[in-house]
Amino acid sequence: MFFSFDGIDGTGKSTQMQLFADFLREAGHDVLTCRDPGGTILGERLREILLHKAEIPLSGRAEMLLYMASRAQLVEEVIRPAVEAGRVVVCDRFLLANVVYQGHAGGLDAEDLWQVGAVATAGTQPDLTFVLDMPVEAAVQRMNRQLDRMESRGQDFMERVRQGFLREAAGRPNIVVVDADRDIPTIQAEIRAIAESRWPTVAGVANQESQA
Ligand code: ADP
């Protein structure tokens, strides 16, 4: 099984993803967490270029393809073997982020991005993506760490990103929007409930039997 977490920065992706991974481990699953871009030697190098090397001129399309290259390697080397081995993969961002940041907010065609993404990942997609959503201003206030390239693009850009996530989620049952403007345990409880409602085994074999 393959889950991803997405949304604008500051919505609590990392926090919720970690709690969800802990929950899955306690339920007896063999969990692998990863991040996109990153997660492989190539991916971490590309991540450095993409997020912290503002001095390297990068066109929108070149940038998009670097994200895709990182993701291609992550799928081939990490995600697909893990899923095939019966592990549960929980990934911080995935193709959807590319579609939204470079497409909806960055001006490339979102449909093109889905198509390039399908080639890069050979069709590997999360079974379920949680999009954490809250007003941009409130998310920015939560962020107390150094701004990276993406985060420094300003609130107009972030607003386009937020709206892009909402538009892509609409009509796609494998992308669920979660209200992130609440306290951490409440959000986590909703995430677990959504996952369990779709796959009862998420809560563990023992729980499933006791419900039967
Ligand atoms: P992201 O990965 O989306 O950028 P983080 O999980 O790193 O977000 O959280 C950003 C900051 O907001 C952290 O300081 C975190 O402790 C805090 N935070 C996360 N979730 C909440 C929440 N529901 N309410 C208040 N603060 C939160």
PDB file of C-alpha atoms and ligand atoms in Angstrom:
ATOM      1  CA  MET A   1       0.000   0.000   0.000  1.00  0.00           C
ATOM      2  CA  PHE A   2       1.208   3.490  -0.838  1.00  0.00           C
ATOM      3  CA  PHE A   3       0.131   6.714   0.897  1.00  0.00           C
ATOM      4  CA  SER A   4       1.357  10.263   0.286  1.00  0.00           C
ATOM      5  CA  PHE A   5       0.921  13.527   2.149  1.00  0.00           C
ATOM      6  CA  ASP A   6       0.761  16.850   0.375  1.00  0.00           C
ATOM      7  CA  GLY A   7      -0.301  20.468   0.735  1.00  0.00           C
ATOM      8  CA  ILE A   8       1.355  23.842   1.107  1.00  0.00           C
ATOM      9  CA  ASP A   9       4.227  24.107   3.570  1.00  0.00           C
ATOM     10  CA  GLY A  10       3.297  24.746   7.170  1.00  0.00           C
ATOM     11  CA  THR A  11       0.082  22.728   7.049  1.00  0.00           C
ATOM     12  CA  GLY A  12       1.653  19.971   9.154  1.00  0.00           C
ATOM     13  CA  LYS A  13       2.470  17.377   6.489  1.00  0.00           C
ATOM     14  CA  SER A  14       5.612  16.122   8.202  1.00  0.00           C
ATOM     15  CA  THR A  15       3.920  16.062  11.613  1.00  0.00           C
ATOM     16  CA  GLN A  16       0.880  14.136  10.391  1.00  0.00           C
ATOM     17  CA  MET A  17       2.887  11.806   8.202  1.00  0.00           C
ATOM     18  CA  GLN A  18       5.133  10.820  11.113  1.00  0.00           C
ATOM     19  CA  LEU A  19       2.141  10.180  13.389  1.00  0.00           C
ATOM     20  CA  PHE A  20       0.435   8.133  10.685  1.00  0.00           C
ATOM     21  CA  ALA A  21       3.592   6.066  10.130  1.00  0.00           C
ATOM     22  CA  ASP A  22       3.818   5.443  13.912  1.00  0.00           C
ATOM     23  CA  PHE A  23       0.185   4.342  13.941  1.00  0.00           C
ATOM     24  CA  LEU A  24       0.768   1.929  11.057  1.00  0.00           C
ATOM     25  CA  ARG A  25       3.855   0.466  12.751  1.00  0.00           C
ATOM     26  CA  GLU A  26       1.927  -0.044  15.999  1.00  0.00           C
ATOM     27  CA  ALA A  27      -0.733  -1.835  13.958  1.00  0.00           C
ATOM     28  CA  GLY A  28       1.970  -4.271  12.863  1.00  0.00           C
ATOM     29  CA  HIS A  29       2.772  -2.966   9.395  1.00  0.00           C
ATOM     30  CA  ASP A  30       6.245  -2.832   7.927  1.00  0.00           C
ATOM     31  CA  VAL A  31       6.359   0.880   7.093  1.00  0.00           C
ATOM     32  CA  LEU A  32       8.750   2.719   4.826  1.00  0.00           C
ATOM     33  CA  THR A  33       8.756   6.523   4.860  1.00  0.00           C
ATOM     34  CA  CYS A  34      10.309   8.594   2.107  1.00  0.00           C
ATOM     35  CA  ARG A  35      10.236  12.063   0.607  1.00  0.00           C
ATOM     36  CA  ASP A  36       9.840  13.324  -2.930  1.00  0.00           C
ATOM     37  CA  PRO A  37      12.092  14.827  -4.166  1.00  0.00           C
ATOM     38  CA  GLY A  38      14.747  12.718  -2.458  1.00  0.00           C
ATOM     39  CA  GLY A  39      14.948   9.234  -1.014  1.00  0.00           C
ATOM     40  CA  THR A  40      17.785   7.991  -3.234  1.00  0.00           C
ATOM     41  CA  ILE A  41      21.358   9.162  -3.834  1.00  0.00           C
ATOM     42  CA  LEU A  42      20.291  10.767  -7.116  1.00  0.00           C
ATOM     43  CA  GLY A  43      17.119  12.169  -5.602  1.00  0.00           C
ATOM     44  CA  GLU A  44      18.899  13.825  -2.681  1.00  0.00           C
ATOM     45  CA  ARG A  45      21.388  15.463  -5.069  1.00  0.00           C
ATOM     46  CA  LEU A  46      18.537  16.731  -7.229  1.00  0.00           C
ATOM     47  CA  ARG A  47      16.691  17.905  -4.123  1.00  0.00           C
ATOM     48  CA  GLU A  48      19.704  20.050  -3.210  1.00  0.00           C
ATOM     49  CA  ILE A  49      19.595  21.676  -6.644  1.00  0.00           C
ATOM     50  CA  LEU A  50      15.836  22.117  -6.618  1.00  0.00           C
ATOM     51  CA  LEU A  51      15.343  23.525  -3.139  1.00  0.00           C
ATOM     52  CA  HIS A  52      18.571  25.208  -2.131  1.00  0.00           C
ATOM     53  CA  LYS A  53      20.595  26.179  -5.172  1.00  0.00           C
ATOM     54  CA  ALA A  54      18.967  29.425  -6.231  1.00  0.00           C
ATOM     55  CA  GLU A  55      22.194  30.310  -8.074  1.00  0.00           C
ATOM     56  CA  ILE A  56      21.618  27.626 -10.739  1.00  0.00           C
ATOM     57  CA  PRO A  57      19.403  29.042 -13.510  1.00  0.00           C
ATOM     58  CA  LEU A  58      16.585  26.558 -14.061  1.00  0.00           C
ATOM     59  CA  SER A  59      13.789  26.898 -16.591  1.00  0.00           C
ATOM     60  CA  GLY A  60      10.329  25.769 -15.576  1.00  0.00           C
ATOM     61  CA  ARG A  61      10.504  22.701 -17.790  1.00  0.00           C
ATOM     62  CA  ALA A  62      14.008  21.757 -16.695  1.00  0.00           C
ATOM     63  CA  GLU A  63      12.898  22.093 -13.091  1.00  0.00           C
ATOM     64  CA  MET A  64       9.869  19.909 -13.725  1.00  0.00           C
ATOM     65  CA  LEU A  65      12.014  17.223 -15.345  1.00  0.00           C
ATOM     66  CA  LEU A  66      14.467  17.188 -12.442  1.00  0.00           C
ATOM     67  CA  TYR A  67      11.564  16.518 -10.092  1.00  0.00           C
ATOM     68  CA  MET A  68      10.421  13.785 -12.459  1.00  0.00           C
ATOM     69  CA  ALA A  69      13.915  12.253 -12.626  1.00  0.00           C
ATOM     70  CA  SER A  70      14.129  12.172  -8.848  1.00  0.00           C
ATOM     71  CA  ARG A  71      10.691  10.556  -8.664  1.00  0.00           C
ATOM     72  CA  ALA A  72      11.511   8.003 -11.373  1.00  0.00           C
ATOM     73  CA  GLN A  73      14.504   6.828  -9.358  1.00  0.00           C
ATOM     74  CA  LEU A  74      12.514   6.831  -6.098  1.00  0.00           C
ATOM     75  CA  VAL A  75       9.787   4.654  -7.602  1.00  0.00           C
ATOM     76  CA  GLU A  76      12.178   2.197  -9.235  1.00  0.00           C
ATOM     77  CA  GLU A  77      14.649   1.894  -6.371  1.00  0.00           C
ATOM     78  CA  VAL A  78      12.465   2.347  -3.283  1.00  0.00           C
ATOM     79  CA  ILE A  79       8.693   2.549  -3.644  1.00  0.00           C
ATOM     80  CA  ARG A  80       7.873  -0.245  -6.061  1.00  0.00           C
ATOM     81  CA  PRO A  81      10.128  -2.866  -4.418  1.00  0.00           C
ATOM     82  CA  ALA A  82       8.673  -1.954  -0.998  1.00  0.00           C
ATOM     83  CA  VAL A  83       5.059  -2.196  -2.141  1.00  0.00           C
ATOM     84  CA  GLU A  84       5.778  -5.479  -3.914  1.00  0.00           C
ATOM     85  CA  ALA A  85       7.306  -6.818  -0.696  1.00  0.00           C
ATOM     86  CA  GLY A  86       4.064  -6.029   1.161  1.00  0.00           C
ATOM     87  CA  ARG A  87       5.389  -2.964   2.983  1.00  0.00           C
ATOM     88  CA  VAL A  88       3.339   0.194   3.500  1.00  0.00           C
ATOM     89  CA  VAL A  89       4.984   3.234   1.918  1.00  0.00           C
ATOM     90  CA  VAL A  90       4.261   6.706   3.298  1.00  0.00           C
ATOM     91  CA  CYS A  91       5.751   9.472   1.188  1.00  0.00           C
ATOM     92  CA  ASP A  92       6.123  13.186   1.881  1.00  0.00           C
ATOM     93  CA  ARG A  93       4.790  14.656  -1.405  1.00  0.00           C
ATOM     94  CA  PHE A  94       4.598  12.909  -4.793  1.00  0.00           C
ATOM     95  CA  LEU A  95       3.603  13.659  -8.400  1.00  0.00           C
ATOM     96  CA  LEU A  96       0.581  15.733  -7.333  1.00  0.00           C
ATOM     97  CA  ALA A  97       2.925  18.365  -5.853  1.00  0.00           C
ATOM     98  CA  ASN A  98       4.699  18.642  -9.202  1.00  0.00           C
ATOM     99  CA  VAL A  99       1.382  19.084 -11.004  1.00  0.00           C
ATOM    100  CA  VAL A 100       0.314  21.795  -8.596  1.00  0.00           C
ATOM    101  CA  TYR A 101       3.571  23.733  -8.036  1.00  0.00           C
ATOM    102  CA  GLN A 102       4.907  23.650 -11.603  1.00  0.00           C
ATOM    103  CA  GLY A 103       1.501  23.433 -13.270  1.00  0.00           C
ATOM    104  CA  HIS A 104      -1.271  25.324 -11.500  1.00  0.00           C
ATOM    105  CA  ALA A 105       1.084  27.765  -9.787  1.00  0.00           C
ATOM    106  CA  GLY A 106       4.069  27.694 -12.153  1.00  0.00           C
ATOM    107  CA  GLY A 107       2.305  28.033 -15.497  1.00  0.00           C
ATOM    108  CA  LEU A 108       2.998  24.652 -17.116  1.00  0.00           C
ATOM    109  CA  ASP A 109       0.084  22.601 -18.372  1.00  0.00           C
ATOM    110  CA  ALA A 110      -1.228  20.410 -15.560  1.00  0.00           C
ATOM    111  CA  GLU A 111      -2.332  17.672 -17.961  1.00  0.00           C
ATOM    112  CA  ASP A 112       1.171  17.554 -19.490  1.00  0.00           C
ATOM    113  CA  LEU A 113       2.566  17.083 -16.001  1.00  0.00           C
ATOM    114  CA  TRP A 114       0.239  14.163 -15.249  1.00  0.00           C
ATOM    115  CA  GLN A 115       1.345  12.585 -18.523  1.00  0.00           C
ATOM    116  CA  VAL A 116       5.078  13.088 -18.000  1.00  0.00           C
ATOM    117  CA  GLY A 117       4.526  11.838 -14.457  1.00  0.00           C
ATOM    118  CA  ALA A 118       2.829   8.678 -15.698  1.00  0.00           C
ATOM    119  CA  VAL A 119       5.901   7.968 -17.843  1.00  0.00           C
ATOM    120  CA  ALA A 120       8.374   8.818 -15.054  1.00  0.00           C
ATOM    121  CA  THR A 121       6.649   6.594 -12.500  1.00  0.00           C
ATOM    122  CA  ALA A 122       5.560   3.888 -14.972  1.00  0.00           C
ATOM    123  CA  GLY A 123       2.069   4.451 -13.622  1.00  0.00           C
ATOM    124  CA  THR A 124       2.890   4.053  -9.925  1.00  0.00           C
ATOM    125  CA  GLN A 125       0.537   6.313  -7.972  1.00  0.00           C
ATOM    126  CA  PRO A 126      -0.377   6.519  -4.288  1.00  0.00           C
ATOM    127  CA  ASP A 127      -3.426   4.489  -3.301  1.00  0.00           C
ATOM    128  CA  LEU A 128      -4.412   7.526  -1.271  1.00  0.00           C
ATOM    129  CA  THR A 129      -3.077  11.082  -0.978  1.00  0.00           C
ATOM    130  CA  PHE A 130      -3.934  13.286   1.993  1.00  0.00           C
ATOM    131  CA  VAL A 131      -3.910  16.967   1.039  1.00  0.00           C
ATOM    132  CA  LEU A 132      -3.621  19.064   4.179  1.00  0.00           C
ATOM    133  CA  ASP A 133      -5.437  22.312   3.554  1.00  0.00           C
ATOM    134  CA  MET A 134      -5.649  25.608   5.418  1.00  0.00           C
ATOM    135  CA  PRO A 135      -5.497  29.325   4.609  1.00  0.00           C
ATOM    136  CA  VAL A 136      -2.065  30.350   3.265  1.00  0.00           C
ATOM    137  CA  GLU A 137      -1.563  33.088   5.835  1.00  0.00           C
ATOM    138  CA  ALA A 138      -2.105  30.735   8.759  1.00  0.00           C
ATOM    139  CA  ALA A 139       0.240  28.135   7.245  1.00  0.00           C
ATOM    140  CA  VAL A 140       2.968  30.740   6.732  1.00  0.00           C
ATOM    141  CA  GLN A 141       2.668  31.771  10.367  1.00  0.00           C
ATOM    142  CA  ARG A 142       3.285  28.181  11.445  1.00  0.00           C
ATOM    143  CA  MET A 143       6.552  27.988   9.596  1.00  0.00           C
ATOM    144  CA  ASN A 144       9.412  28.939  11.807  1.00  0.00           C
ATOM    145  CA  ARG A 145      12.181  27.404   9.781  1.00  0.00           C
ATOM    146  CA  GLN A 146      14.313  28.915   7.067  1.00  0.00           C
ATOM    147  CA  LEU A 147      12.537  29.602   3.794  1.00  0.00           C
ATOM    148  CA  ASP A 148      13.639  27.444   0.894  1.00  0.00           C
ATOM    149  CA  ARG A 149      13.234  28.254  -2.764  1.00  0.00           C
ATOM    150  CA  MET A 150       9.592  27.216  -2.936  1.00  0.00           C
ATOM    151  CA  GLU A 151       8.497  28.822   0.276  1.00  0.00           C
ATOM    152  CA  SER A 152      10.172  32.101  -0.630  1.00  0.00           C
ATOM    153  CA  ARG A 153       7.973  32.607  -3.686  1.00  0.00           C
ATOM    154  CA  GLY A 154       5.400  34.553  -1.746  1.00  0.00           C
ATOM    155  CA  GLN A 155       1.821  34.308  -0.736  1.00  0.00           C
ATOM    156  CA  ASP A 156       0.264  34.827  -4.210  1.00  0.00           C
ATOM    157  CA  PHE A 157       2.178  31.795  -5.443  1.00  0.00           C
ATOM    158  CA  MET A 158       1.160  29.820  -2.360  1.00  0.00           C
ATOM    159  CA  GLU A 159      -2.470  30.762  -2.927  1.00  0.00           C
ATOM    160  CA  ARG A 160      -2.284  29.399  -6.482  1.00  0.00           C
ATOM    161  CA  VAL A 161      -0.728  26.235  -5.060  1.00  0.00           C
ATOM    162  CA  ARG A 162      -3.526  25.884  -2.502  1.00  0.00           C
ATOM    163  CA  GLN A 163      -6.208  26.348  -5.158  1.00  0.00           C
ATOM    164  CA  GLY A 164      -4.387  23.901  -7.452  1.00  0.00           C
ATOM    165  CA  PHE A 165      -4.469  21.194  -4.783  1.00  0.00           C
ATOM    166  CA  LEU A 166      -8.191  21.768  -4.250  1.00  0.00           C
ATOM    167  CA  ARG A 167      -8.924  21.631  -7.973  1.00  0.00           C
ATOM    168  CA  GLU A 168      -6.930  18.450  -8.535  1.00  0.00           C
ATOM    169  CA  ALA A 169      -8.561  16.789  -5.510  1.00  0.00           C
ATOM    170  CA  ALA A 170     -12.053  17.528  -6.816  1.00  0.00           C
ATOM    171  CA  GLY A 171     -13.411  14.456  -8.555  1.00  0.00           C
ATOM    172  CA  ARG A 172     -10.412  12.249  -7.705  1.00  0.00           C
ATOM    173  CA  PRO A 173     -11.368   9.715  -5.041  1.00  0.00           C
ATOM    174  CA  ASN A 174      -7.728   8.854  -4.342  1.00  0.00           C
ATOM    175  CA  ILE A 175      -6.991  12.450  -3.203  1.00  0.00           C
ATOM    176  CA  VAL A 176      -8.703  13.563   0.014  1.00  0.00           C
ATOM    177  CA  VAL A 177      -8.583  17.082   1.420  1.00  0.00           C
ATOM    178  CA  VAL A 178      -8.184  17.299   5.181  1.00  0.00           C
ATOM    179  CA  ASP A 179      -8.820  20.526   7.105  1.00  0.00           C
ATOM    180  CA  ALA A 180      -5.384  21.235   8.626  1.00  0.00           C
ATOM    181  CA  ASP A 181      -6.462  24.305  10.580  1.00  0.00           C
ATOM    182  CA  ARG A 182      -7.232  22.240  13.683  1.00  0.00           C
ATOM    183  CA  ASP A 183      -5.188  20.682  16.473  1.00  0.00           C
ATOM    184  CA  ILE A 184      -2.723  17.906  15.673  1.00  0.00           C
ATOM    185  CA  PRO A 185      -4.594  14.947  17.315  1.00  0.00           C
ATOM    186  CA  THR A 186      -7.922  15.883  15.693  1.00  0.00           C
ATOM    187  CA  ILE A 187      -6.359  15.975  12.225  1.00  0.00           C
ATOM    188  CA  GLN A 188      -4.545  12.687  12.847  1.00  0.00           C
ATOM    189  CA  ALA A 189      -7.739  11.002  14.026  1.00  0.00           C
ATOM    190  CA  GLU A 190      -9.474  12.009  10.807  1.00  0.00           C
ATOM    191  CA  ILE A 191      -6.591  10.758   8.671  1.00  0.00           C
ATOM    192  CA  ARG A 192      -6.652   7.374  10.430  1.00  0.00           C
ATOM    193  CA  ALA A 193     -10.431   7.136  10.137  1.00  0.00           C
ATOM    194  CA  ILE A 194     -10.311   7.840   6.400  1.00  0.00           C
ATOM    195  CA  ALA A 195      -7.591   5.239   5.833  1.00  0.00           C
ATOM    196  CA  GLU A 196      -9.364   2.626   7.981  1.00  0.00           C
ATOM    197  CA  SER A 197     -12.693   3.223   6.282  1.00  0.00           C
ATOM    198  CA  ARG A 198     -11.114   2.360   2.944  1.00  0.00           C
ATOM    199  CA  TRP A 199      -8.809  -0.439   4.083  1.00  0.00           C
ATOM    200  CA  PRO A 200      -9.827  -2.062   7.376  1.00  0.00           C
ATOM    201  CA  THR A 201      -6.462  -3.855   7.513  1.00  0.00           C
ATOM    202  CA  VAL A 202      -4.758  -0.471   8.020  1.00  0.00           C
ATOM    203  CA  ALA A 203      -5.718  -0.666  11.708  1.00  0.00           C
ATOM    204  CA  GLY A 204      -4.077  -4.085  11.992  1.00  0.00           C
ATOM    205  CA  VAL A 205      -5.211  -7.672  11.620  1.00  0.00           C
ATOM    206  CA  ALA A 206      -6.209  -7.973  15.303  1.00  0.00           C
ATOM    207  CA  ASN A 207      -8.474  -4.919  15.090  1.00  0.00           C
ATOM    208  CA  GLN A 208     -10.037  -6.194  11.925  1.00  0.00           C
ATOM    209  CA  GLU A 209     -10.860  -9.526  13.581  1.00  0.00           C
ATOM    210  CA  SER A 210     -12.337  -7.868  16.641  1.00  0.00           C
ATOM    211  CA  GLN A 211     -14.618  -5.796  14.416  1.00  0.00           C
ATOM    212  CA  ALA A 212     -15.859  -8.887  12.581  1.00  0.00           C
TER     213      ALA A 212
HETATM  214  P1  ADP B   1       4.943  20.900   6.783  1.00  0.00           P
HETATM  215  O1  ADP B   1       5.672  19.589   6.710  1.00  0.00           O
HETATM  216  O2  ADP B   1       3.602  20.864   6.109  1.00  0.00           O
HETATM  217  O3  ADP B   1       5.744  22.088   6.355  1.00  0.00           O
HETATM  218  P2  ADP B   1       5.284  20.639   9.642  1.00  0.00           P
HETATM  219  O4  ADP B   1       4.706  19.338  10.050  1.00  0.00           O
HETATM  220  O5  ADP B   1       6.760  20.764   9.514  1.00  0.00           O
HETATM  221  O6  ADP B   1       4.564  21.153   8.306  1.00  0.00           O
HETATM  222  O7  ADP B   1       4.717  21.728  10.652  1.00  0.00           O
HETATM  223  C1  ADP B   1       5.075  23.116  10.533  1.00  0.00           C
HETATM  224  C2  ADP B   1       5.064  23.730  11.918  1.00  0.00           C
HETATM  225  O8  ADP B   1       3.716  23.810  12.404  1.00  0.00           O
HETATM  226  C3  ADP B   1       5.834  22.931  12.960  1.00  0.00           C
HETATM  227  O9  ADP B   1       6.426  23.848  13.866  1.00  0.00           O
HETATM  228  C4  ADP B   1       4.750  22.104  13.630  1.00  0.00           C
HETATM  229  O10 ADP B   1       5.107  21.757  14.954  1.00  0.00           O
HETATM  230  C5  ADP B   1       3.575  23.040  13.602  1.00  0.00           C
HETATM  231  N1  ADP B   1       2.292  22.340  13.472  1.00  0.00           N
HETATM  232  C6  ADP B   1       2.025  21.231  12.734  1.00  0.00           C
HETATM  233  N2  ADP B   1       0.724  20.891  12.812  1.00  0.00           N
HETATM  234  C7  ADP B   1       0.127  21.834  13.600  1.00  0.00           C
HETATM  235  C8  ADP B   1      -1.235  22.041  14.066  1.00  0.00           C
HETATM  236  N3  ADP B   1      -2.234  21.228  13.699  1.00  0.00           N
HETATM  237  N4  ADP B   1      -1.453  23.109  14.840  1.00  0.00           N
HETATM  238  C9  ADP B   1      -0.445  23.939  15.189  1.00  0.00           C
HETATM  239  N5  ADP B   1       0.849  23.816  14.798  1.00  0.00           N
HETATM  240  C10 ADP B   1       1.138  22.769  14.021  1.00  0.00           C
END
